[in-house]
PDB file of C-alpha atoms in Angstrom:
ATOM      1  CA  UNK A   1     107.398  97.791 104.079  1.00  0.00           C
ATOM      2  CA  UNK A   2     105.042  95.275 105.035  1.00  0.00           C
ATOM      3  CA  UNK A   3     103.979  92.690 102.038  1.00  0.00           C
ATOM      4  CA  UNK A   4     102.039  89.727 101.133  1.00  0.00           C
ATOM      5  CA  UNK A   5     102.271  87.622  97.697  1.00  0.00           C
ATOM      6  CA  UNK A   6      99.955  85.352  96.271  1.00  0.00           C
ATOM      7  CA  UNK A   7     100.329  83.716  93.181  1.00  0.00           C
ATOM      8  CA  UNK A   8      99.030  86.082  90.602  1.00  0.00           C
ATOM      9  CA  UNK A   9      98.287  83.593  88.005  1.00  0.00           C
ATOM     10  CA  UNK A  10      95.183  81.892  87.959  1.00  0.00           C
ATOM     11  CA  UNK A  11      95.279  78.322  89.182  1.00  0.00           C
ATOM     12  CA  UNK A  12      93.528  75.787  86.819  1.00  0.00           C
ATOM     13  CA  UNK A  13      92.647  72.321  88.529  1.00  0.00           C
ATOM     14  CA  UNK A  14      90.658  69.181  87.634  1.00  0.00           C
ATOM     15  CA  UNK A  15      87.547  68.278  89.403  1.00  0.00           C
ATOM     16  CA  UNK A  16      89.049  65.760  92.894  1.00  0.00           C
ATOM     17  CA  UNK A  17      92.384  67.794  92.419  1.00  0.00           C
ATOM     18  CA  UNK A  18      93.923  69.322  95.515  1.00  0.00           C
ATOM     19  CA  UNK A  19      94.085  72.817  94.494  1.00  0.00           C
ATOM     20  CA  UNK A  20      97.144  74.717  96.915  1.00  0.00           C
ATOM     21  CA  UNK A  21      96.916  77.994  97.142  1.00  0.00           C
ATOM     22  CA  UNK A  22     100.306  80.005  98.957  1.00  0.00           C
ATOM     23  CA  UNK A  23     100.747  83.123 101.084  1.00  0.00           C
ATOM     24  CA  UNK A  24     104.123  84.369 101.112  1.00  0.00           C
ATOM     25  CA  UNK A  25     104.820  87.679 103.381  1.00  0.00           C
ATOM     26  CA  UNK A  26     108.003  89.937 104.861  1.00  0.00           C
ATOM     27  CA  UNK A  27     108.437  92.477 107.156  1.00  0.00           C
ATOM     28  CA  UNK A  28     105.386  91.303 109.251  1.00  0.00           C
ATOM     29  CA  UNK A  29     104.935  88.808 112.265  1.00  0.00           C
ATOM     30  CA  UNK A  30     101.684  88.741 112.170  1.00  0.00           C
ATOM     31  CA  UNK A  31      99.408  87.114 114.925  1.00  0.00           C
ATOM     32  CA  UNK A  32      97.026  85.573 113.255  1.00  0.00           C
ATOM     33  CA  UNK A  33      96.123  84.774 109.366  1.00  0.00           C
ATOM     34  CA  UNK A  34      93.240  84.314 107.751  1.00  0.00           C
ATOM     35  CA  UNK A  35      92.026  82.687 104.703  1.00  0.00           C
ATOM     36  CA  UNK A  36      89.185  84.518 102.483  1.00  0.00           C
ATOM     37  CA  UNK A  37      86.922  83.639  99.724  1.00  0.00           C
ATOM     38  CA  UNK A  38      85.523  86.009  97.251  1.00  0.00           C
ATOM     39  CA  UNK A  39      83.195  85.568  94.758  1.00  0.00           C
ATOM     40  CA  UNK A  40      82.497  88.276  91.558  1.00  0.00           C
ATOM     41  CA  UNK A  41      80.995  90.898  92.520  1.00  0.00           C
ATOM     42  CA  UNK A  42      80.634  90.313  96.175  1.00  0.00           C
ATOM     43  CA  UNK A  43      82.559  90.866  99.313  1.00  0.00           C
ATOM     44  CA  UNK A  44      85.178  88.241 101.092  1.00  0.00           C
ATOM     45  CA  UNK A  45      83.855  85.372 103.048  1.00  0.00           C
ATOM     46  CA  UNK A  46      86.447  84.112 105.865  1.00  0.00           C
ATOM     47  CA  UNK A  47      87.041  80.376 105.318  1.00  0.00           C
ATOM     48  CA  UNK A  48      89.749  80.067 107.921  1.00  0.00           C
ATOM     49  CA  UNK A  49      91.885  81.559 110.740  1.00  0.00           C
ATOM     50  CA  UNK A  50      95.335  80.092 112.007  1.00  0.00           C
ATOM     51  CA  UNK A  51      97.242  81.541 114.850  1.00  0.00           C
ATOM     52  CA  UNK A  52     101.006  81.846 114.941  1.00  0.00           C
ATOM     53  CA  UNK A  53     102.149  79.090 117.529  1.00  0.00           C
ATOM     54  CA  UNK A  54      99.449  76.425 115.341  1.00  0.00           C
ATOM     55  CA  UNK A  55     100.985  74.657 112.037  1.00  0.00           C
ATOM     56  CA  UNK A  56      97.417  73.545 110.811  1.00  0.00           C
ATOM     57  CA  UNK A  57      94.340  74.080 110.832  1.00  0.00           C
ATOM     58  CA  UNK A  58      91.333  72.058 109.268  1.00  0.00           C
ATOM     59  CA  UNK A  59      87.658  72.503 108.331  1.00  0.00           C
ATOM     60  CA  UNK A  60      85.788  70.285 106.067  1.00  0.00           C
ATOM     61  CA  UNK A  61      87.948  69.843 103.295  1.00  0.00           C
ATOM     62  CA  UNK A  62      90.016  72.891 103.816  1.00  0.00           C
ATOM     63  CA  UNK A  63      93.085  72.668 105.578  1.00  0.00           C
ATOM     64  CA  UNK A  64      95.894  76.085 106.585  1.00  0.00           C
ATOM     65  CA  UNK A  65      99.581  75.430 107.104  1.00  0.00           C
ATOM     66  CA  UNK A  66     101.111  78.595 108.732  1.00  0.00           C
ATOM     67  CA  UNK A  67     105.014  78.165 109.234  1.00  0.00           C
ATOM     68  CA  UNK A  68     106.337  81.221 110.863  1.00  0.00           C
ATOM     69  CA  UNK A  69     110.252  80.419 110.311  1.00  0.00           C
ATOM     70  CA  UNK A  70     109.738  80.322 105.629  1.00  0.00           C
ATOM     71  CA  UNK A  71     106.957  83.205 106.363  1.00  0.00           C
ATOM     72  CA  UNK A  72     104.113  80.882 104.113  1.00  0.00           C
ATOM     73  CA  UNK A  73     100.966  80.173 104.769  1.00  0.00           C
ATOM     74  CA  UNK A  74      99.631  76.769 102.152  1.00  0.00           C
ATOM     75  CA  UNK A  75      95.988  76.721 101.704  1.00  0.00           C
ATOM     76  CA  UNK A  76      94.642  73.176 100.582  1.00  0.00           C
ATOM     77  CA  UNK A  77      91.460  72.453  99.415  1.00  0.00           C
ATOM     78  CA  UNK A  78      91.120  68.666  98.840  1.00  0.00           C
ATOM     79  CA  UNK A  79      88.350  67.144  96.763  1.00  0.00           C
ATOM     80  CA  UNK A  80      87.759  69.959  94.513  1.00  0.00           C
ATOM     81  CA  UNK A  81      84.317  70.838  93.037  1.00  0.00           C
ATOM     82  CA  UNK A  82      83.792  73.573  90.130  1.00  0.00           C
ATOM     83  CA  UNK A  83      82.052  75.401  93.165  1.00  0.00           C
ATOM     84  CA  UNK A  84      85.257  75.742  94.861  1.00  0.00           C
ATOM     85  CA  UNK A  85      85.843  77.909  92.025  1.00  0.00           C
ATOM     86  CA  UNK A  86      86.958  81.847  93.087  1.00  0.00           C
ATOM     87  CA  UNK A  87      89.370  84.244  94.141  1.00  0.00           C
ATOM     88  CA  UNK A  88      91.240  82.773  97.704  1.00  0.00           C
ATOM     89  CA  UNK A  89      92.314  86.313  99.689  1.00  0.00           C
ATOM     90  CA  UNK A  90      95.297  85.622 102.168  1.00  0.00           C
ATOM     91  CA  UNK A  91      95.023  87.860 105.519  1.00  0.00           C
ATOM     92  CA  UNK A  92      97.669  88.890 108.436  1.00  0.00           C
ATOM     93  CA  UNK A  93      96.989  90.491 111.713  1.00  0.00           C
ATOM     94  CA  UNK A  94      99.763  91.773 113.929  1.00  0.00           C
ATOM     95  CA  UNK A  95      99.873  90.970 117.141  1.00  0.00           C
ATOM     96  CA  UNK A  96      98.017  93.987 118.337  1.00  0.00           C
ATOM     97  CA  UNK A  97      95.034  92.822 115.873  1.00  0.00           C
ATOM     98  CA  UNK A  98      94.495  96.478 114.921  1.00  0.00           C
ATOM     99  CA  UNK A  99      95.076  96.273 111.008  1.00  0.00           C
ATOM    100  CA  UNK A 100      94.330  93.413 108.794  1.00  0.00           C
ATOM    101  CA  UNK A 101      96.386  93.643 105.392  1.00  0.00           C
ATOM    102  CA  UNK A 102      95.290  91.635 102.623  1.00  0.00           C
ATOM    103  CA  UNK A 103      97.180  89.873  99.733  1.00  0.00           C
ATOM    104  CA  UNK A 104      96.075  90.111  96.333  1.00  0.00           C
ATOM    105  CA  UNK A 105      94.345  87.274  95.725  1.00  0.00           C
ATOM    106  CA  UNK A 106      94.820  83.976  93.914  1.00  0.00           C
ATOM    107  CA  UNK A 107      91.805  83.170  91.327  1.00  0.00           C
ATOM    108  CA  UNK A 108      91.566  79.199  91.451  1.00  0.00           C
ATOM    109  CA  UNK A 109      89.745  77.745  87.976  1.00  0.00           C
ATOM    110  CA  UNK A 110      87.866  73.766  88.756  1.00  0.00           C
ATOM    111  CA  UNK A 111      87.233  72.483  85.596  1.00  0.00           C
ATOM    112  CA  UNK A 112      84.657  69.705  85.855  1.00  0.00           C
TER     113      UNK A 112
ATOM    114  CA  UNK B   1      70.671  89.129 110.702  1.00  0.00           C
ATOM    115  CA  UNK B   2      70.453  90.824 107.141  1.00  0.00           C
ATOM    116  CA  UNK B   3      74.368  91.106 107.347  1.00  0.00           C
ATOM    117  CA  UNK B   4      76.227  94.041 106.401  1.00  0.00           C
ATOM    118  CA  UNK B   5      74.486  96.372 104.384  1.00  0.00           C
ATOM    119  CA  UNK B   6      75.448  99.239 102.245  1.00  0.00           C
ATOM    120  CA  UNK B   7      74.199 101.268  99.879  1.00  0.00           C
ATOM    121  CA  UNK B   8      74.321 102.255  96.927  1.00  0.00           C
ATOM    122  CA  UNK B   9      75.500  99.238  95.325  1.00  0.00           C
ATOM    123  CA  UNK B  10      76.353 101.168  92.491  1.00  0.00           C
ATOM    124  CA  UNK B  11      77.502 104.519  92.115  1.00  0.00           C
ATOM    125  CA  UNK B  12      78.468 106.407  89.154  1.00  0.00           C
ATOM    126  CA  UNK B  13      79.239 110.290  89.093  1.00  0.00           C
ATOM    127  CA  UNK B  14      81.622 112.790  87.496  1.00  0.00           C
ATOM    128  CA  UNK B  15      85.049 114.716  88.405  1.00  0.00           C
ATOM    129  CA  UNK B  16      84.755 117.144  91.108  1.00  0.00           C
ATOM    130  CA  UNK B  17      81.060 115.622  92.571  1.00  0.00           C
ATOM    131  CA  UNK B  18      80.538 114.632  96.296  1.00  0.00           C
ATOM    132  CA  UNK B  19      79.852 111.054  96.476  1.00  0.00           C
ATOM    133  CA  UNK B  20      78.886 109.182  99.915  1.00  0.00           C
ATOM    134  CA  UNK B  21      78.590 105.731 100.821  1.00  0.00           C
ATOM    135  CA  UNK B  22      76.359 104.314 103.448  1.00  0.00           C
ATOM    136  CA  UNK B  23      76.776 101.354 105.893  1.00  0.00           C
ATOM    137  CA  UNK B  24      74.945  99.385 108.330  1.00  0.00           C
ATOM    138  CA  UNK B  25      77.111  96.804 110.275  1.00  0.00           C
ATOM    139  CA  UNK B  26      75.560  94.003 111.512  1.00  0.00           C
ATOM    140  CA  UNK B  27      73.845  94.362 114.752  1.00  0.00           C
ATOM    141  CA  UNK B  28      75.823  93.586 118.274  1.00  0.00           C
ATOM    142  CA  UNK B  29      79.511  94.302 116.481  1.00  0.00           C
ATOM    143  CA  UNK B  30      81.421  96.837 117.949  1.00  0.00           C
ATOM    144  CA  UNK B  31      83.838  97.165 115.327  1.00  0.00           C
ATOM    145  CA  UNK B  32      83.322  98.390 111.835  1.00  0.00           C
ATOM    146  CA  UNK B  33      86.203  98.793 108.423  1.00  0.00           C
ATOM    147  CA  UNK B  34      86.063 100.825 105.317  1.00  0.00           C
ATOM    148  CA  UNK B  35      88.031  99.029 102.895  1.00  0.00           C
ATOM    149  CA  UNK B  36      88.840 100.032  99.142  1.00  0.00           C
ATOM    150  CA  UNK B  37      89.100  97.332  96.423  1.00  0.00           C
ATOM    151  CA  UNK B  38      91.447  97.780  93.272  1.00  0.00           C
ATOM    152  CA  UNK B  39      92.782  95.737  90.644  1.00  0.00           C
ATOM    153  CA  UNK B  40      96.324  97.556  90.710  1.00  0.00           C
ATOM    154  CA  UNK B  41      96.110  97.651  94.474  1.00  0.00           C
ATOM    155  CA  UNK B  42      94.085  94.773  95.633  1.00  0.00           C
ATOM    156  CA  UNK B  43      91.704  95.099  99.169  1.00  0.00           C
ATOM    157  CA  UNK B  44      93.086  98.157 101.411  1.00  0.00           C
ATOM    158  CA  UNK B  45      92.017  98.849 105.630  1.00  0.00           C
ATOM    159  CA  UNK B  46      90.963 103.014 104.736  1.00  0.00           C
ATOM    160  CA  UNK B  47      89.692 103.174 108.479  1.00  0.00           C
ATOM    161  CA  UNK B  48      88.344 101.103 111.120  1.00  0.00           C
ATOM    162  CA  UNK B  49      86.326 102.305 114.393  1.00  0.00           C
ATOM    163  CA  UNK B  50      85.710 100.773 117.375  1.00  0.00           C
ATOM    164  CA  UNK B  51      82.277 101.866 119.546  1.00  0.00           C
ATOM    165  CA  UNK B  52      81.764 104.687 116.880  1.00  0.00           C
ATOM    166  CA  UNK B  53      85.369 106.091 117.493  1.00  0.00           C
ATOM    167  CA  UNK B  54      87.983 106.089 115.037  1.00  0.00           C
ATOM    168  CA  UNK B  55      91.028 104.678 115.851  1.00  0.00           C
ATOM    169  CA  UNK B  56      92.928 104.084 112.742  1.00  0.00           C
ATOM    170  CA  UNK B  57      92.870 106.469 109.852  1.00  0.00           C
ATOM    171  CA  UNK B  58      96.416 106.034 108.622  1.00  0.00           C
ATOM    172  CA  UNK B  59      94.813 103.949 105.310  1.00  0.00           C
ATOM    173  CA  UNK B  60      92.720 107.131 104.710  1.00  0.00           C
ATOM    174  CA  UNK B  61      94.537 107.968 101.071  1.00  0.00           C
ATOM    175  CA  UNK B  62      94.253 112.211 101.235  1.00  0.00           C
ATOM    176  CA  UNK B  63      92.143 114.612 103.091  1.00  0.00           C
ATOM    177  CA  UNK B  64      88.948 114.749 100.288  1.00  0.00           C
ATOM    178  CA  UNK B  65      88.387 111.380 102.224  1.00  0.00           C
ATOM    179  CA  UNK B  66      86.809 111.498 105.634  1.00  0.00           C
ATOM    180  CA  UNK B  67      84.417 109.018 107.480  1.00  0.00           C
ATOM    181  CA  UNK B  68      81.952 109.019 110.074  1.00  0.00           C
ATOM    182  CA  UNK B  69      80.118 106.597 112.459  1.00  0.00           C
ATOM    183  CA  UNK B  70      77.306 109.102 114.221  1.00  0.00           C
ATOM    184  CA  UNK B  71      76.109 105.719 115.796  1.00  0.00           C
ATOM    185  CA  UNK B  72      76.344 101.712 116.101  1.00  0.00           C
ATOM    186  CA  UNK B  73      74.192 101.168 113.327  1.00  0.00           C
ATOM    187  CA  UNK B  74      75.401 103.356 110.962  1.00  0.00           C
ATOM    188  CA  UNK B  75      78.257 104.722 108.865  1.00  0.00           C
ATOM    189  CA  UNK B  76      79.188 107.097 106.245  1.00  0.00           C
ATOM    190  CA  UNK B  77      82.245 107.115 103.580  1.00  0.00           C
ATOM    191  CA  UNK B  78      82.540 110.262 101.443  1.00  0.00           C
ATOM    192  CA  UNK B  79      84.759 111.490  99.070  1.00  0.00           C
ATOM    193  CA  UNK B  80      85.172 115.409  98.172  1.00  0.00           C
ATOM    194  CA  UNK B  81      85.947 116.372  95.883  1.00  0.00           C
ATOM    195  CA  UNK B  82      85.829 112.814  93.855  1.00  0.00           C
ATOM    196  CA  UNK B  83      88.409 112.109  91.327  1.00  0.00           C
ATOM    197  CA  UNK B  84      88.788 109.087  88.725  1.00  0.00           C
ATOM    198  CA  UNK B  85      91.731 107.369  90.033  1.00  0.00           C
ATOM    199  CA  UNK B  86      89.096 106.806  93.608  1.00  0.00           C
ATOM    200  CA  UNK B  87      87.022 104.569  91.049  1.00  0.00           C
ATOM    201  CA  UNK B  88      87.007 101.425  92.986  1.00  0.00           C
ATOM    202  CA  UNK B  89      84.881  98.640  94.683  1.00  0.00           C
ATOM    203  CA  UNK B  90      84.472  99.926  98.133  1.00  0.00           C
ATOM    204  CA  UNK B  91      83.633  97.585 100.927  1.00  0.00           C
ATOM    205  CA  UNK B  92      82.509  98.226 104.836  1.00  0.00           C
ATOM    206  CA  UNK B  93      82.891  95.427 107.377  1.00  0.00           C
ATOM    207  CA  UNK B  94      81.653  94.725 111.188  1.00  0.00           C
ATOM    208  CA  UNK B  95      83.555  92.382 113.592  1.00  0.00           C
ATOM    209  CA  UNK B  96      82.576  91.625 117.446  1.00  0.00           C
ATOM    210  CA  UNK B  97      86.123  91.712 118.591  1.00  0.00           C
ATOM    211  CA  UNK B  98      89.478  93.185 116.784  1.00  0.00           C
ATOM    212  CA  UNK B  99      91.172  89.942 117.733  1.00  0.00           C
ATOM    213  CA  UNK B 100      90.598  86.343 117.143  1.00  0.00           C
ATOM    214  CA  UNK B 101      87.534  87.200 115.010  1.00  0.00           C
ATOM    215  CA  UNK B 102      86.471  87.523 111.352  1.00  0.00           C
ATOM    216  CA  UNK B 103      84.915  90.186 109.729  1.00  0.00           C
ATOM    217  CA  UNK B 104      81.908  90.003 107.949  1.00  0.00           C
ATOM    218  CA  UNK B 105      82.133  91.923 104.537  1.00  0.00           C
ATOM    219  CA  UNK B 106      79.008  93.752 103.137  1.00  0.00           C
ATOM    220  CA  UNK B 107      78.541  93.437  99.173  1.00  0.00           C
ATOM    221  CA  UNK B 108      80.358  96.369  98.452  1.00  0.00           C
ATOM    222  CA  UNK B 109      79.417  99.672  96.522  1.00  0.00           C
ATOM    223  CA  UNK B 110      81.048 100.182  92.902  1.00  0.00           C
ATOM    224  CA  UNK B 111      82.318 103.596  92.700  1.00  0.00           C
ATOM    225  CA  UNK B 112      83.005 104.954  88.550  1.00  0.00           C
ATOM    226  CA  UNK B 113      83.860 108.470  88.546  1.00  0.00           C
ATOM    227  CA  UNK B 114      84.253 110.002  84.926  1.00  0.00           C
TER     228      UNK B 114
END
């Protein structure tokens, strides 16, 4: 069956770190994946999308490796502020687009 | 745009009690998701439609679930008869396009049943 792992444990990173945050899947070629952010208590906010023939993407300080061939997507945040500070959701879409799964989650910790 | 709302935000009821949860996608989105939220589980598609229609219920976890979209700008979740283990955070979402576009999340509405 189709799966996607993110680190369970909590990453912990100082303040100007690059926190990296990675998306492993199998039994999927997914189109397209997407990066999420979610706060507590609220819903995910998308950060990023990365198709499957593009190896990065950037915005701001974020930046999404997607390498089709080890099935891992990295997710970089350089810079990091205590505001950066939440639970990064990993996404895949097939090729038809017509269901998004969703990875577990990795809660990232920036200690000022 | 207000974004995605739902309601209630909170919901608590007992064993055996119908429970229904509201949406309103955002305006000019032709696509609209009922996801479920669990720790054990993590964020799972339950449905999605397209123009009002479903077109995937496969996530749907038994047949006391069942959704409806009477219209663009709303949509209803509801669970009968409710049971503990469906305590979860659910969340609706509205996209423009299936492909090549995000979907916007709405807050969520924290189901407890005792």
């Amino acid at each position: 069956s189709q799966k996607i792992e993110q680190n369970s444990e909590a990453l912990n990173i100082q303040e100007g770190k690059t926190a990296t945050l990675t998306c492993n899947y199998t039994n999927y070629s997914p189109a397209y994946l997407q990066w999420y952010r979610q706060d507590p208590g609220r819903g995910p906010v998308f950060l990023l999308l990365i198709r499957e023939n593009e190896k990065e993407k950037r915005k701001e300080r974020l930046k999404v490796t997607f390498d089709t061939t080890l099935k891992q997507s990295l997710f970089h945040i350089t810079a990091s502020q205590p505001a950066d500070s939440a639970t990064y959701l990993c996404a895949l879409a097939g090729p038809g687009g017509f269901k998004t799964i969703f990875g577990a989650g990795t809660r990232l910790f920036v200690k000022a | 745009d207000a974004g995605v709302i739902q309601s209630p935000r909170h919901e608590v009821t007992e064993m055996g009690q119908e429970v229904t949860l509201r949406c309103k996608p955002i305006s000019g989105h032709d696509y609209l998701f009922w996801y479920r939220q669990t720790m054990m589980r993590g964020l799972e598609l339950l449905i999605y439609f397209n123009n009002n229609v479903p077109i995937d219920d496969s996530g749907m976890p038994e047949d006391r679930f069942s959704a409806k979209m009477p219209n663009a700008s709303f949509s209803t979740l509801k669970i009968q008869p409710s049971e503990p283990r469906d305590s979860a955070v659910y969340f609706c979402a509205s996209s423009r396009k299936l492909l090549e576009e995000t979907q916007y999340f709405g807050p969520g509405t924290r189901l407890l049943v005792l």
